[in-house]
Short mmCIF file of C-alpha atoms in Angstrom, two decimals:
data_model
loop_
_atom_site.label_atom_id
_atom_site.label_comp_id
_atom_site.label_asym_id
_atom_site.label_seq_id
_atom_site.Cartn_x
_atom_site.Cartn_y
_atom_site.Cartn_z
CA UNK W 12 9.21 -26.82 -52.33
CA UNK W 13 7.63 -29.80 -50.63
CA UNK W 14 6.28 -28.52 -47.29
CA UNK W 15 6.53 -32.07 -45.93
CA UNK W 16 10.32 -31.50 -45.81
CA UNK W 17 9.70 -29.25 -42.84
CA UNK W 18 10.15 -31.25 -39.66
CA UNK W 19 9.29 -30.93 -35.94
CA UNK W 20 10.90 -33.08 -33.21
CA UNK W 21 8.76 -33.80 -30.11
CA UNK W 22 10.69 -35.19 -27.15
CA UNK W 23 8.64 -36.59 -24.20
CA UNK W 24 9.02 -39.74 -22.13
CA UNK W 25 5.28 -40.29 -21.89
CA UNK W 26 3.66 -42.00 -24.94
CA UNK W 27 0.35 -40.32 -24.36
CA UNK W 28 1.89 -36.90 -24.48
CA UNK W 29 3.64 -37.82 -27.77
CA UNK W 30 0.36 -38.94 -29.22
CA UNK W 31 -1.47 -35.78 -28.07
CA UNK W 32 1.24 -33.53 -29.58
CA UNK W 33 1.14 -35.44 -32.81
CA UNK W 34 -2.58 -34.83 -33.14
CA UNK W 35 -2.29 -31.13 -32.25
CA UNK W 36 0.51 -30.47 -34.73
CA UNK W 37 -0.67 -32.62 -37.63
CA UNK W 38 -2.80 -29.70 -39.17
CA UNK W 39 0.47 -27.66 -39.67
CA UNK W 40 1.44 -30.04 -42.56
CA UNK W 41 5.00 -30.76 -41.24
CA UNK W 42 6.74 -34.07 -40.60
CA UNK W 43 6.45 -34.87 -36.88
CA UNK W 44 9.27 -36.99 -35.43
CA UNK W 45 8.63 -38.32 -31.93
CA UNK W 46 11.25 -39.72 -29.45
CA UNK W 47 10.93 -40.60 -25.74
CA UNK W 48 14.38 -39.57 -24.41
CA UNK W 49 17.08 -36.93 -24.63
CA UNK W 50 19.51 -39.50 -25.82
CA UNK W 51 17.32 -40.43 -28.76
CA UNK W 52 16.74 -36.71 -29.53
CA UNK W 53 20.56 -36.26 -29.88
CA UNK W 54 20.66 -39.25 -32.23
CA UNK W 55 17.70 -38.04 -34.28
CA UNK W 56 19.29 -34.68 -35.06
CA UNK W 57 22.16 -36.44 -36.77
CA UNK W 58 19.82 -37.59 -39.50
CA UNK W 59 17.28 -34.70 -39.79
CA UNK W 60 17.11 -30.95 -39.93
CA UNK W 61 14.34 -29.73 -37.63
CA UNK W 62 12.50 -26.45 -37.74
CA UNK W 63 11.87 -26.56 -33.99
CA UNK W 64 12.23 -28.95 -31.09
CA UNK W 65 9.36 -29.34 -28.47
CA UNK W 66 11.33 -30.63 -25.47
CA UNK W 67 9.85 -31.96 -22.25
CA UNK W 68 11.84 -30.80 -19.25
CA UNK W 69 11.31 -33.72 -16.79
CA UNK W 70 12.56 -36.97 -18.27
CA UNK W 71 14.44 -39.90 -16.72
CA UNK W 72 18.11 -40.18 -17.57
CA UNK W 73 19.06 -37.10 -19.61
CA UNK W 74 16.57 -34.33 -18.78
CA UNK W 75 15.43 -31.47 -21.04
CA UNK W 76 18.01 -28.99 -19.64
CA UNK W 77 20.95 -31.34 -20.29
CA UNK W 78 19.65 -32.23 -23.71
CA UNK W 79 19.25 -28.53 -24.72
CA UNK W 80 22.67 -27.75 -23.43
CA UNK W 81 24.35 -30.46 -25.48
CA UNK W 82 22.47 -29.47 -28.60
CA UNK W 83 23.23 -25.83 -28.01
CA UNK W 84 26.99 -26.54 -27.52
CA UNK W 85 27.45 -28.09 -30.97
CA UNK W 86 27.90 -25.99 -34.09
CA UNK W 87 25.87 -28.42 -36.08
CA UNK W 88 22.74 -28.21 -33.87
CA UNK W 89 23.19 -24.85 -32.00
CA UNK W 90 20.70 -22.96 -34.12
CA UNK W 91 17.75 -25.34 -33.86
CA UNK W 92 15.05 -23.46 -31.90
CA UNK W 93 14.00 -25.33 -28.69
CA UNK W 94 10.69 -24.76 -26.87
CA UNK W 95 10.47 -26.29 -23.46
CA UNK W 96 7.27 -27.98 -22.49
CA UNK W 97 6.82 -28.19 -18.73
CA UNK W 98 4.25 -28.69 -15.97
CA UNK W 99 6.69 -28.00 -13.12
CA UNK W 100 8.21 -24.97 -11.36
CA UNK W 101 7.72 -21.72 -13.19
CA UNK W 102 9.74 -19.29 -10.93
CA UNK W 103 12.18 -17.00 -12.47
CA UNK W 104 15.34 -18.98 -11.68
CA UNK W 105 13.90 -22.08 -13.18
CA UNK W 106 12.89 -20.22 -16.35
CA UNK W 107 16.26 -18.58 -16.55
CA UNK W 108 17.95 -21.94 -16.40
CA UNK W 109 15.90 -22.95 -19.46
CA UNK W 110 17.01 -19.97 -21.48
CA UNK W 111 20.60 -20.47 -20.42
CA UNK W 112 20.32 -24.09 -21.75
CA UNK W 113 19.48 -22.76 -25.17
CA UNK W 114 15.59 -22.54 -25.13
CA UNK W 115 13.82 -19.85 -27.06
CA UNK W 116 10.49 -20.26 -25.29
CA UNK W 117 8.35 -22.07 -22.65
CA UNK W 118 5.00 -23.82 -23.06
CA UNK W 119 3.31 -24.66 -19.75
CA UNK W 120 1.26 -27.81 -19.41
CA UNK W 121 -1.61 -28.37 -19.93
CA UNK W 122 -1.04 -27.19 -23.51
CA UNK W 123 -3.27 -24.54 -25.00
CA UNK W 124 -3.64 -25.56 -28.60
CA UNK W 125 -3.91 -22.02 -30.02
CA UNK W 126 -0.74 -20.92 -28.24
CA UNK W 127 1.18 -24.00 -29.29
CA UNK W 128 0.19 -23.72 -32.93
CA UNK W 129 0.87 -19.98 -32.99
CA UNK W 130 4.37 -20.36 -31.73
CA UNK W 131 5.28 -23.37 -33.81
CA UNK W 132 3.92 -21.74 -37.04
CA UNK W 133 6.54 -18.99 -36.72
CA UNK W 134 9.43 -21.40 -36.76
CA UNK W 135 7.87 -23.52 -39.56
CA UNK W 136 7.62 -20.41 -41.70
CA UNK W 137 11.23 -19.51 -40.97
CA UNK W 138 12.27 -23.09 -41.85
CA UNK W 139 10.28 -22.98 -45.11
CA UNK W 140 11.95 -19.76 -46.06
CA UNK W 141 15.36 -21.23 -45.23
CA UNK W 142 14.61 -24.31 -47.40
CA UNK W 143 13.39 -22.10 -50.19
CA UNK W 144 16.68 -20.13 -49.96
CA UNK W 145 18.68 -23.28 -49.98
CA UNK W 146 16.79 -24.54 -53.06
CA UNK W 147 17.53 -21.24 -54.91
CA UNK W 148 21.10 -21.39 -53.88
CA UNK W 149 21.50 -24.88 -55.18
CA UNK W 150 19.93 -23.96 -58.42
CA UNK W 151 22.17 -20.90 -58.83
CA UNK W 152 25.27 -22.92 -57.92
CA UNK W 153 24.36 -25.60 -60.53
CA UNK W 154 23.85 -22.95 -63.21
CA UNK W 155 27.18 -21.33 -62.28
CA UNK W 156 29.05 -24.66 -62.46
CA UNK W 157 27.29 -25.65 -65.67
CA UNK W 158 28.42 -22.50 -67.44
CA UNK W 159 31.83 -22.15 -65.89
CA UNK W 160 32.74 -25.78 -65.18
CA UNK W 161 36.56 -25.18 -65.11
CA UNK W 162 36.67 -21.81 -63.34
CA UNK W 163 37.88 -21.31 -59.79
CA UNK W 164 35.45 -22.21 -57.01
CA UNK W 165 36.07 -20.79 -53.61
CA UNK W 166 36.08 -23.37 -50.84
CA UNK W 167 35.93 -26.39 -53.15
CA UNK W 168 38.46 -28.18 -55.16
CA UNK W 169 37.58 -28.44 -58.90
CA UNK W 170 39.42 -30.80 -61.27
CA UNK W 171 38.83 -31.27 -64.92
CA UNK W 172 39.34 -34.76 -66.28
CA UNK W 173 39.57 -36.10 -69.80
CA UNK W 174 37.80 -39.28 -70.87
CA UNK W 175 40.65 -41.43 -69.46
CA UNK W 176 40.68 -39.80 -66.02
CA UNK W 177 43.80 -37.62 -66.50
CA UNK W 178 43.75 -34.17 -64.98
CA UNK W 179 43.39 -31.29 -67.46
CA UNK W 180 42.58 -28.56 -65.02
CA UNK W 181 42.76 -27.97 -61.28
CA UNK W 182 41.76 -24.77 -59.39
CA UNK W 183 43.79 -23.20 -56.63
CA UNK W 184 41.59 -24.75 -53.89
CA UNK W 185 42.12 -28.20 -55.41
CA UNK W 186 45.91 -27.62 -55.42
CA UNK W 187 45.79 -26.58 -51.71
CA UNK W 188 43.61 -29.55 -50.71
CA UNK W 189 45.84 -32.03 -52.52
CA UNK W 190 49.06 -30.44 -51.45
CA UNK W 191 50.84 -29.39 -54.58
CA UNK W 192 51.18 -26.81 -57.34
CA UNK W 193 49.16 -26.73 -60.59
CA UNK W 194 52.08 -28.08 -62.73
CA UNK W 195 52.48 -31.06 -60.47
CA UNK W 196 48.88 -32.25 -60.98
CA UNK W 197 48.35 -31.59 -64.72
CA UNK W 198 48.30 -34.75 -66.87
CA UNK W 199 48.54 -36.99 -63.81
CA UNK W 200 45.75 -39.56 -63.45
CA UNK W 201 43.08 -38.77 -60.80
CA UNK W 202 43.34 -42.36 -59.37
CA UNK W 203 46.72 -41.44 -57.78
CA UNK W 204 44.74 -39.08 -55.46
CA UNK W 205 41.93 -41.43 -54.71
CA UNK W 206 43.54 -44.86 -54.04
CA UNK W 207 46.63 -46.27 -52.38
CA UNK W 208 48.46 -49.46 -53.36
CA UNK W 209 46.64 -52.38 -51.82
CA UNK W 210 47.72 -55.96 -51.46
CA UNK W 211 46.90 -57.80 -54.60
CA UNK W 212 45.31 -54.84 -56.38
CA UNK W 213 47.19 -51.90 -57.93
CA UNK W 214 45.89 -48.33 -58.02
CA UNK W 215 44.92 -48.72 -61.63
CA UNK W 216 43.04 -51.91 -61.00
CA UNK W 217 41.06 -50.12 -58.21
CA UNK W 218 40.34 -47.33 -60.77
CA UNK W 219 38.95 -49.71 -63.32
CA UNK W 220 36.56 -51.19 -60.69
CA UNK W 221 35.36 -47.85 -59.26
CA UNK W 222 32.08 -46.06 -59.93
CA UNK W 223 33.75 -42.97 -61.32
CA UNK W 224 35.36 -44.94 -64.16
CA UNK W 225 32.35 -47.26 -64.85
CA UNK W 226 29.37 -45.06 -64.29
CA UNK W 227 30.58 -41.50 -64.86
CA UNK W 228 33.18 -41.76 -67.53
CA UNK W 229 31.69 -45.00 -68.85
CA UNK W 230 27.95 -44.18 -68.86
CA UNK W 231 27.79 -40.40 -68.49
CA UNK W 232 26.23 -40.49 -64.99
CA UNK W 233 26.55 -37.92 -62.27
CA UNK W 234 27.89 -39.26 -58.93
CA UNK W 235 27.97 -38.01 -55.34
CA UNK W 236 29.97 -39.92 -52.79
CA UNK W 237 32.15 -39.57 -49.73
CA UNK W 238 35.61 -41.06 -49.93
CA UNK W 239 39.13 -40.54 -48.69
CA UNK W 240 41.44 -38.56 -50.91
CA UNK W 241 45.24 -38.20 -50.84
CA UNK W 242 47.12 -35.00 -49.94
CA UNK W 243 50.65 -35.65 -51.30
CA UNK W 244 52.23 -33.94 -48.21
CA UNK W 245 49.87 -34.75 -45.35
CA UNK W 246 48.29 -38.09 -46.43
CA UNK W 247 44.67 -39.15 -46.60
CA UNK W 248 41.69 -36.94 -45.59
CA UNK W 249 37.87 -37.49 -45.79
CA UNK W 250 36.18 -35.77 -48.67
CA UNK W 251 32.77 -35.22 -50.20
CA UNK W 252 32.95 -35.67 -53.98
CA UNK W 253 30.58 -34.68 -56.88
CA UNK W 254 31.48 -35.90 -60.35
CA UNK W 255 29.61 -34.79 -63.52
CA UNK W 256 30.32 -36.15 -66.95
CA UNK W 257 30.89 -33.72 -69.82
CA UNK W 258 28.82 -34.86 -72.86
CA UNK W 259 29.09 -33.72 -76.47
CA UNK W 260 26.17 -33.11 -78.80
CA UNK W 261 25.92 -36.84 -79.42
CA UNK W 262 25.90 -37.60 -75.61
CA UNK W 263 29.32 -39.13 -75.82
CA UNK W 264 31.51 -38.71 -72.76
CA UNK W 265 34.33 -36.20 -73.31
CA UNK W 266 35.55 -36.02 -69.72
CA UNK W 267 34.25 -34.97 -66.35
CA UNK W 268 34.30 -32.27 -63.73
CA UNK W 269 35.45 -33.59 -60.33
CA UNK W 270 34.38 -31.25 -57.39
CA UNK W 271 35.51 -32.07 -53.86
CA UNK W 272 35.80 -30.58 -50.35
CA UNK W 273 37.52 -31.59 -47.21
CA UNK W 274 34.93 -32.66 -44.60
CA UNK W 275 37.37 -33.39 -41.78
CA UNK W 276 35.69 -30.91 -39.42
CA UNK W 277 32.16 -32.10 -40.30
CA UNK W 278 33.17 -35.70 -39.64
CA UNK W 279 34.67 -34.69 -36.29
CA UNK W 280 31.39 -32.91 -35.31
CA UNK W 281 29.30 -35.89 -36.41
CA UNK W 282 31.48 -38.28 -34.37
CA UNK W 283 31.25 -35.99 -31.39
CA UNK W 284 27.49 -35.75 -31.59
CA UNK W 285 27.20 -39.48 -32.12
CA UNK W 286 29.32 -40.02 -28.98
CA UNK W 287 27.03 -37.73 -27.09
CA UNK W 288 24.03 -39.78 -28.19
CA UNK W 289 25.44 -43.18 -27.39
CA UNK W 290 27.82 -42.69 -24.43
CA UNK W 291 27.51 -41.48 -20.92
CA UNK W 292 29.24 -38.12 -20.63
CA UNK W 293 30.56 -38.67 -17.07
CA UNK W 294 32.05 -42.24 -17.23
CA UNK W 295 32.46 -42.69 -20.96
CA UNK W 296 30.50 -46.01 -20.77
CA UNK W 297 27.77 -46.93 -23.15
CA UNK W 298 24.46 -45.31 -22.27
CA UNK W 299 20.99 -46.82 -22.17
CA UNK W 300 20.54 -46.38 -25.93
CA UNK W 301 23.78 -48.22 -26.93
CA UNK W 302 23.18 -50.79 -24.20
CA UNK W 303 19.84 -51.81 -25.78
CA UNK W 304 21.41 -51.90 -29.31
CA UNK W 305 24.33 -54.09 -28.07
CA UNK W 306 22.07 -56.34 -26.15
CA UNK W 307 19.83 -56.94 -29.20
CA UNK W 308 22.88 -57.69 -31.38
CA UNK W 309 24.22 -60.15 -28.80
CA UNK W 310 20.85 -61.87 -28.52
CA UNK W 311 20.70 -62.19 -32.38
CA UNK W 312 24.13 -63.85 -32.31
CA UNK W 313 23.03 -66.15 -29.51
CA UNK W 314 20.01 -67.18 -31.47
CA UNK W 315 21.94 -67.75 -34.66
CA UNK W 316 24.63 -69.89 -32.98
CA UNK W 317 22.55 -71.36 -30.22
CA UNK W 318 24.44 -69.63 -27.47
CA UNK W 319 23.45 -67.61 -24.49
CA UNK W 320 23.65 -63.97 -23.54
CA UNK W 321 23.90 -62.88 -19.87
CA UNK W 322 22.58 -59.53 -18.58
CA UNK W 323 23.73 -58.19 -15.25
CA UNK W 324 22.05 -55.27 -13.49
CA UNK W 325 24.18 -53.55 -10.85
CA UNK W 326 23.07 -51.08 -8.23
CA UNK W 327 25.59 -49.56 -5.85
CA UNK W 328 24.89 -50.12 -2.13
CA UNK W 329 24.43 -46.93 -0.06
CA UNK W 330 25.54 -44.60 -2.86
CA UNK W 331 23.16 -41.87 -1.63
CA UNK W 332 25.03 -41.80 1.66
CA UNK W 333 28.25 -41.01 -0.06
CA UNK W 334 26.63 -38.25 -2.09
CA UNK W 335 25.06 -36.76 1.15
CA UNK W 336 28.20 -37.08 3.24
CA UNK W 337 30.92 -36.11 0.72
CA UNK W 338 29.03 -34.13 -2.03
CA UNK W 339 28.13 -34.79 -5.58
CA UNK W 340 31.73 -34.35 -6.80
CA UNK W 341 32.81 -37.27 -4.68
CA UNK W 342 29.79 -39.24 -5.91
CA UNK W 343 30.86 -38.47 -9.54
CA UNK W 344 34.42 -39.64 -8.67
CA UNK W 345 33.02 -42.88 -7.32
CA UNK W 346 30.96 -43.49 -10.45
CA UNK W 347 34.00 -42.93 -12.67
CA UNK W 348 36.05 -45.23 -10.53
CA UNK W 349 33.31 -47.94 -10.56
CA UNK W 350 33.08 -47.65 -14.35
CA UNK W 351 36.79 -48.17 -14.73
CA UNK W 352 36.84 -51.25 -12.50
CA UNK W 353 33.83 -52.78 -14.26
CA UNK W 354 35.57 -52.46 -17.60
CA UNK W 355 38.48 -54.34 -16.19
CA UNK W 356 36.22 -57.29 -15.27
CA UNK W 357 34.99 -58.13 -18.74
CA UNK W 358 36.20 -59.29 -22.13
CA UNK W 359 36.52 -57.00 -25.23
CA UNK W 360 33.41 -58.73 -26.70
CA UNK W 361 31.24 -57.77 -23.68
CA UNK W 362 29.82 -54.38 -22.71
CA UNK W 363 29.48 -52.26 -19.55
CA UNK W 364 26.85 -49.46 -19.64
CA UNK W 365 25.71 -46.83 -17.17
CA UNK W 366 21.93 -46.63 -17.24
CA UNK W 367 21.59 -43.53 -15.04
CA UNK W 368 22.39 -42.53 -11.44
CA UNK W 369 24.23 -45.42 -9.78
CA UNK W 370 22.74 -48.08 -11.98
CA UNK W 371 25.08 -50.07 -14.32
CA UNK W 372 24.49 -53.01 -16.65
CA UNK W 373 26.78 -55.58 -18.10
CA UNK W 374 26.15 -57.69 -21.25
CA UNK W 375 28.22 -60.96 -21.49
CA UNK W 376 28.27 -62.13 -25.01
CA UNK W 377 28.38 -65.91 -25.76
CA UNK W 378 28.18 -67.33 -22.21
CA UNK W 379 28.55 -71.02 -21.81
CA UNK W 380 26.90 -71.49 -18.44
CA UNK W 381 25.72 -69.89 -15.21
CA UNK W 382 29.07 -70.56 -13.60
CA UNK W 383 30.90 -68.34 -16.03
CA UNK W 384 28.56 -65.46 -15.27
CA UNK W 385 28.92 -66.13 -11.56
CA UNK W 386 32.73 -65.85 -11.86
CA UNK W 387 32.38 -62.42 -13.47
CA UNK W 388 29.90 -61.38 -10.78
CA UNK W 389 32.30 -62.49 -8.01
CA UNK W 390 35.08 -60.59 -9.62
CA UNK W 391 33.00 -57.42 -9.85
CA UNK W 392 32.01 -57.66 -6.17
CA UNK W 393 35.65 -58.08 -5.29
CA UNK W 394 37.09 -55.16 -7.19
CA UNK W 395 34.21 -52.76 -6.26
CA UNK W 396 34.67 -53.40 -2.46
CA UNK W 397 38.39 -52.34 -2.61
CA UNK W 398 38.71 -48.71 -1.33
CA UNK W 399 37.99 -45.87 -3.79
CA UNK W 400 39.92 -42.65 -3.46
CA UNK W 401 37.36 -39.82 -3.19
CA UNK W 402 38.79 -36.39 -2.64
CA UNK W 403 41.56 -37.59 -0.39
CA UNK W 404 39.37 -40.11 1.45
CA UNK W 405 39.23 -43.83 0.91
CA UNK W 406 35.71 -45.26 0.81
CA UNK W 407 34.38 -48.78 0.23
CA UNK W 408 31.27 -49.49 -1.75
CA UNK W 409 29.34 -52.70 -2.32
CA UNK W 410 27.06 -53.65 -5.16
CA UNK W 411 23.86 -55.73 -5.59
CA UNK W 412 23.78 -57.66 -8.82
CA UNK W 413 21.00 -59.46 -10.62
CA UNK W 414 21.74 -61.84 -13.51
CA UNK W 415 19.41 -63.16 -16.22
CA UNK W 416 20.01 -65.05 -19.47
CA UNK W 417 18.66 -65.00 -23.00
CA UNK W 418 16.88 -67.11 -24.03
CA UNK W 419 16.31 -68.98 -20.72
CA UNK W 420 14.84 -66.11 -18.84
CA UNK W 421 13.05 -64.20 -21.60
CA UNK W 422 12.43 -64.27 -25.30
CA UNK W 423 13.15 -60.54 -25.95
CA UNK W 424 15.42 -57.77 -24.57
CA UNK W 425 12.72 -56.22 -22.35
CA UNK W 426 11.86 -59.51 -20.60
CA UNK W 427 15.52 -60.37 -19.95
CA UNK W 428 16.21 -56.84 -18.63
CA UNK W 429 13.17 -57.09 -16.35
CA UNK W 430 14.38 -60.47 -15.05
CA UNK W 431 17.85 -59.16 -14.30
CA UNK W 432 16.30 -56.15 -12.53
CA UNK W 433 14.09 -58.34 -10.30
CA UNK W 434 17.09 -60.54 -9.43
CA UNK W 435 19.02 -57.48 -8.49
CA UNK W 436 16.37 -56.18 -6.09
CA UNK W 437 16.25 -59.63 -4.42
CA UNK W 438 20.04 -59.38 -3.95
CA UNK W 439 19.65 -55.90 -2.36
CA UNK W 440 16.71 -56.94 -0.14
CA UNK W 441 18.56 -60.09 1.11
CA UNK W 442 21.68 -58.34 2.42
CA UNK W 443 23.34 -56.40 -0.41
CA UNK W 444 26.85 -56.80 -1.78
CA UNK W 445 25.92 -60.11 -3.42
CA UNK W 446 24.46 -61.43 -6.65
CA UNK W 447 21.41 -63.50 -7.55
CA UNK W 448 20.41 -65.46 -10.61
CA UNK W 449 16.87 -64.89 -11.87
CA UNK W 450 16.53 -68.71 -12.06
CA UNK W 451 17.25 -68.97 -8.28
CA UNK W 452 14.58 -66.45 -7.16
CA UNK W 453 11.65 -68.15 -8.84
CA UNK W 454 9.22 -69.39 -6.28
CA UNK W 455 10.94 -67.55 -3.43
#
């Protein structure tokens, strides 16, 4: 087993802390992945299996407790050990909150290298043992399938194919997953359970162009792919498929073994975790991570087609007063109401994001001129000042908006965002419930 397959995730919003942890952990021989936010941590665990996560508690946006809770609440990530790294409150209630969030240990700052390495080594050894066990399991499974290719396989559908792709064997799980009895499937072509009639291309034409026919039955290759399959009763479902050619002594293809499993639940979990990583849990809007991705894509399109992208930064006026007077529940209701109204002010090609707290951002794709962005800003100011129902009370709220454009006000995402942020603060300082263009505040 390659020990470099063992991975550690370090989550800290301070670059110097990430660098220091990287240096401390490097002697352990594991892959060290570093991210600077809880949102990025949630995204990272979609692509990698980590032996342990070293998670900073105090971070802007999603803090360590919230990140750990989200990871712990998902079947796919619930068993990843989390060690909190913190330099703040160490009282019993604070520590208990960490363990309730799913942490297995605490490391106080400043870090003592010997303690850090001692704790992490334990989880690395457990991960190496797990990977070794997985490797042995894979080898045993392969031996079992090689020697008993056409026997029943619990939890997976197994289909035997001849060299033309007709079904010669199907196990009980395969029958269940495809929705029929054994007699129904025998001698039918596998293409009927992979493809649907498409305009201009029959099922058989799709079969003749697919990798299974060309590479597996044609060239004797082994394939692994994800594809929809057809249950004859319930319709299509997502499946993970492994296909191995059966070769004779002269290496001529005699047929194939087609092994598949329904991955509907796994896809749902992946979609759920992806949503947690890219969307704000309260409002359902895009979060900071997705905002940056969308902005970069819009800027790329603007550069390609010589258009403009507008970025609006919005900060609610006197939001803290509503929180203090009516409570956090009312504050959350207000944020949800604002999010809904903002979405009603933009086109489908645009985006609204919540960046944290009462800060929102809007990306207007393919903007013709300042006037168009100003019309949207006026519309936003108008709808936000209409009363919001908060726990039986109607309250009005204003907003300060700053507007900047790419490429006029910056040649990259960070500079445009900074320009919009500066314009927003000018709007706030000059009376609130108004908007300012970055162009107009230059020299003021």
